[in-house]
GROMACS .gro file of C-alpha atoms in nm:
model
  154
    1UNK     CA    1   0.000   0.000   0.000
    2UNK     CA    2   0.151   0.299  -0.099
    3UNK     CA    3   0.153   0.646   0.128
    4UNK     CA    4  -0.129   0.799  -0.058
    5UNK     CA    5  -0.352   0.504   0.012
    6UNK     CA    6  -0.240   0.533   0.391
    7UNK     CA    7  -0.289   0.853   0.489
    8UNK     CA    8  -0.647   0.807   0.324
    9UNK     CA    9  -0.719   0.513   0.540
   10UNK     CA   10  -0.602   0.677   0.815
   11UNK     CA   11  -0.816   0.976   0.755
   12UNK     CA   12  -1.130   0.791   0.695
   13UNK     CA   13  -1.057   0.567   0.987
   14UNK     CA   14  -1.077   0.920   1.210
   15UNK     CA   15  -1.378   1.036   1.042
   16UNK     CA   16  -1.522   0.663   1.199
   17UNK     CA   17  -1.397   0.720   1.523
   18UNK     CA   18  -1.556   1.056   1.535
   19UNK     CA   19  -1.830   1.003   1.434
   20UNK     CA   20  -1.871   0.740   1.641
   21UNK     CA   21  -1.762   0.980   1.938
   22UNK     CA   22  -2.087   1.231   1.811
   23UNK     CA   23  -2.333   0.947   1.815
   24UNK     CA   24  -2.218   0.863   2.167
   25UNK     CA   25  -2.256   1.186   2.267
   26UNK     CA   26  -2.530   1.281   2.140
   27UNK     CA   27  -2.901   1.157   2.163
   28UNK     CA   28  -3.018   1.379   1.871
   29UNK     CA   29  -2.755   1.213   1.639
   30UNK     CA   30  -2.821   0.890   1.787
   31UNK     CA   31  -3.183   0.870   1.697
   32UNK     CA   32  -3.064   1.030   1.364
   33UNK     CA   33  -2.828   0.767   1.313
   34UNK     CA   34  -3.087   0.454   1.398
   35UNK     CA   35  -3.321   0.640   1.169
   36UNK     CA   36  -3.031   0.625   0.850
   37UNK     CA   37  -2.934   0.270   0.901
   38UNK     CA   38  -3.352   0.158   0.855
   39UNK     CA   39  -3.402   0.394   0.572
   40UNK     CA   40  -3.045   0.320   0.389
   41UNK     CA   41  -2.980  -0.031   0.443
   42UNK     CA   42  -2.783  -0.092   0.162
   43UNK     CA   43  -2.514   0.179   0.264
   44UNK     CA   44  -2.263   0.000   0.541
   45UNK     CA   45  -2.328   0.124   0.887
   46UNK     CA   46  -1.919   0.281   0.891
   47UNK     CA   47  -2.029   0.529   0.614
   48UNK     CA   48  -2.273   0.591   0.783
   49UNK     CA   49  -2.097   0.686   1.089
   50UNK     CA   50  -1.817   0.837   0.935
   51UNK     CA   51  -2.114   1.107   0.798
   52UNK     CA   52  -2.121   1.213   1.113
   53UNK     CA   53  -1.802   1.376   1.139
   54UNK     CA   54  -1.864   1.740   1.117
   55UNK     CA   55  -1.789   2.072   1.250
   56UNK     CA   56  -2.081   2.170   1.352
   57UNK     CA   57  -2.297   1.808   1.392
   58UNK     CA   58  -2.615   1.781   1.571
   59UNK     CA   59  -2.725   2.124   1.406
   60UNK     CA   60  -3.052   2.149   1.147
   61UNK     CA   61  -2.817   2.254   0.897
   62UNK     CA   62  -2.541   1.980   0.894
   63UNK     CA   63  -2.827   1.663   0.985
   64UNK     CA   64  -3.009   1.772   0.654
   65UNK     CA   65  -2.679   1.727   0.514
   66UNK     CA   66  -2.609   1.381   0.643
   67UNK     CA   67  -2.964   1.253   0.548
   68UNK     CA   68  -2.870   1.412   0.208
   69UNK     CA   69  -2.589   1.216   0.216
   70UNK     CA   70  -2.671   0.904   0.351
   71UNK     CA   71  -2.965   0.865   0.111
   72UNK     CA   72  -2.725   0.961  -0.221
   73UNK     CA   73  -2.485   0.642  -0.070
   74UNK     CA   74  -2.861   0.441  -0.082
   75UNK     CA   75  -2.899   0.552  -0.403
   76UNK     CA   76  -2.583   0.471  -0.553
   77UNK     CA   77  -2.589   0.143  -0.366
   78UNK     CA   78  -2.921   0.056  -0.476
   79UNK     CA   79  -2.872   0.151  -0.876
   80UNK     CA   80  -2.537   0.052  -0.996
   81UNK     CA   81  -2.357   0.301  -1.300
   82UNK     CA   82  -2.419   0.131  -1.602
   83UNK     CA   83  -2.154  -0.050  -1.810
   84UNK     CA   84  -1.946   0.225  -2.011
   85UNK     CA   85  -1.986   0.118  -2.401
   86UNK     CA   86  -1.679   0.161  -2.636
   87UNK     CA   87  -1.718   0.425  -2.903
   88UNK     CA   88  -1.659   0.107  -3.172
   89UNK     CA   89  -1.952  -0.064  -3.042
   90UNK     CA   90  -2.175   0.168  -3.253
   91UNK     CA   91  -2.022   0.003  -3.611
   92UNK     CA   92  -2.031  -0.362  -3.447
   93UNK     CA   93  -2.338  -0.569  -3.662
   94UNK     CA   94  -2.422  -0.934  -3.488
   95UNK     CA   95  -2.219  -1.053  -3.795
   96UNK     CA   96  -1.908  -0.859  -3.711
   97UNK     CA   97  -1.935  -0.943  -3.307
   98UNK     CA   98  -1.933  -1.335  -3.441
   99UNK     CA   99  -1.600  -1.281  -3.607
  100UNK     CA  100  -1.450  -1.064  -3.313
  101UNK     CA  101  -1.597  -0.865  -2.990
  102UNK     CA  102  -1.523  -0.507  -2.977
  103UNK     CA  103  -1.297  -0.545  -2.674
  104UNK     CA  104  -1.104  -0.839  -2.832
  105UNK     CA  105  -1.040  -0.606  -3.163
  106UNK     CA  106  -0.892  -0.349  -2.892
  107UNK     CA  107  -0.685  -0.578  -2.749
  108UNK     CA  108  -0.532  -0.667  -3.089
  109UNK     CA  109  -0.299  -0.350  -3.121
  110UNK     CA  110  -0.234  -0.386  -3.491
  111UNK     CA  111  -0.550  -0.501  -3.601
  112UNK     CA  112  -0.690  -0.214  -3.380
  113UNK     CA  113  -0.475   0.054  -3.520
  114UNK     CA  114  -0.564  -0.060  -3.896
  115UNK     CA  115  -0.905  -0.051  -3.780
  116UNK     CA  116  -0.906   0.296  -3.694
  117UNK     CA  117  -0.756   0.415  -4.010
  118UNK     CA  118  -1.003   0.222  -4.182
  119UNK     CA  119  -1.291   0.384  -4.001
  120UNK     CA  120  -1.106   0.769  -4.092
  121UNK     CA  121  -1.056   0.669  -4.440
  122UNK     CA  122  -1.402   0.635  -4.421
  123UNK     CA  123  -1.524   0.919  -4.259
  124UNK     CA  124  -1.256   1.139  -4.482
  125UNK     CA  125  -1.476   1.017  -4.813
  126UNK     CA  126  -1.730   1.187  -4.669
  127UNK     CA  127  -1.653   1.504  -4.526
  128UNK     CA  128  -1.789   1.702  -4.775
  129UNK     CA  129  -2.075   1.537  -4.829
  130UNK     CA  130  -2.400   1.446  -4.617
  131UNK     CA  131  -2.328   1.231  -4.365
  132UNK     CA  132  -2.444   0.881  -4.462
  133UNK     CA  133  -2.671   0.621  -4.274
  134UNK     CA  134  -2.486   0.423  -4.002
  135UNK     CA  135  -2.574   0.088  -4.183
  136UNK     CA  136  -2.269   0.213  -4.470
  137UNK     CA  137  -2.009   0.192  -4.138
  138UNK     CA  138  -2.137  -0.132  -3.989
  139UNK     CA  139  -2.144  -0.318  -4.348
  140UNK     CA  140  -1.840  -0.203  -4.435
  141UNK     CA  141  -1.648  -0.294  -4.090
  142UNK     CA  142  -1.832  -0.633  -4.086
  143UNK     CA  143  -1.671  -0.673  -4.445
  144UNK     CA  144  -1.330  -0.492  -4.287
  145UNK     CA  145  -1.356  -0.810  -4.020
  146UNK     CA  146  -1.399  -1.096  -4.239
  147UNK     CA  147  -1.113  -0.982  -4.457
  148UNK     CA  148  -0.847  -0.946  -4.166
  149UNK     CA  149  -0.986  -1.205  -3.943
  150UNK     CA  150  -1.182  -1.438  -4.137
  151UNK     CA  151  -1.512  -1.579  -4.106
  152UNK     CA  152  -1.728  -1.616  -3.787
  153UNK     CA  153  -1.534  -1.785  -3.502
  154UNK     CA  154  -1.684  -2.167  -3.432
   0.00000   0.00000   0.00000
């Protein structure tokens, strides 16, 4: 574990103990806390606690804050980010993906770098001209596929 990763650890661990300190202390935060863990149960009780840790906590201002917080972590807990699609995905028809996935044409440096001027060369033929219906691209690079890879994969 490198430094950077330690001193965060060791900052979040004091935000824990703190906050755990606050709900002690207090019976306002206390009842506040209870009343996150039953309406966030997906967020883990530490992050919960470590919300605690606050210059001025027990006060209207900062326990609208934690609530805030607290059910943001619920919400992010609760509906995941979706997967992050690769710009290349767009040209991909079923056809192509049986020859070779997107992310397996990535991997392939050369085949990925011919594949790229491939997809300019294509573009450039049509700079000054209307832009043309997606279907061109995706025929084309299924065509582009079966010529440098071969047919679809058994």
């Amino acid at each position: 574990m490198g430094e950077l990763e330690k001193n965060i650890e060791k900052i979040l661990e004091t935000k824990y103990r703190d906050g755990t300190k606050i709900i002690r202390m207090s019976k306002t935060s206390r009842e506040l806390f209870e009343e996150l863990k039953k309406e966030c149960p997906d967020v883990p009780e530490k992050e919960i606690v470590s919300l605690f840790k606050s210059v001025a906590a027990g006060t209207k201002m900062v326990d609208s804050a934690i609530v805030a917080a607290a059910h943001n972590m619920q919400y992010n807990a609760t509906h995941p980010e979706k997967k992050e699609r690769l710009w290349i995905e767009d040209f991909f028809t079923e056809e192509a993906r049986k020859i070779m996935k997107p992310r397996e044409l990535m991997k392939n440096k050369k085949l990925y770098r011919e594949f790229i001027d491939y997809i300019s060369s294509l573009e450039e033929k049509y700079d000054d001209k209307d832009v043309p219906d997606d279907a061109i691209f995706r025929r084309r690079v299924t065509v582009f596929l079966k010529e440098r890879v071969g047919g679809a994969k058994k």
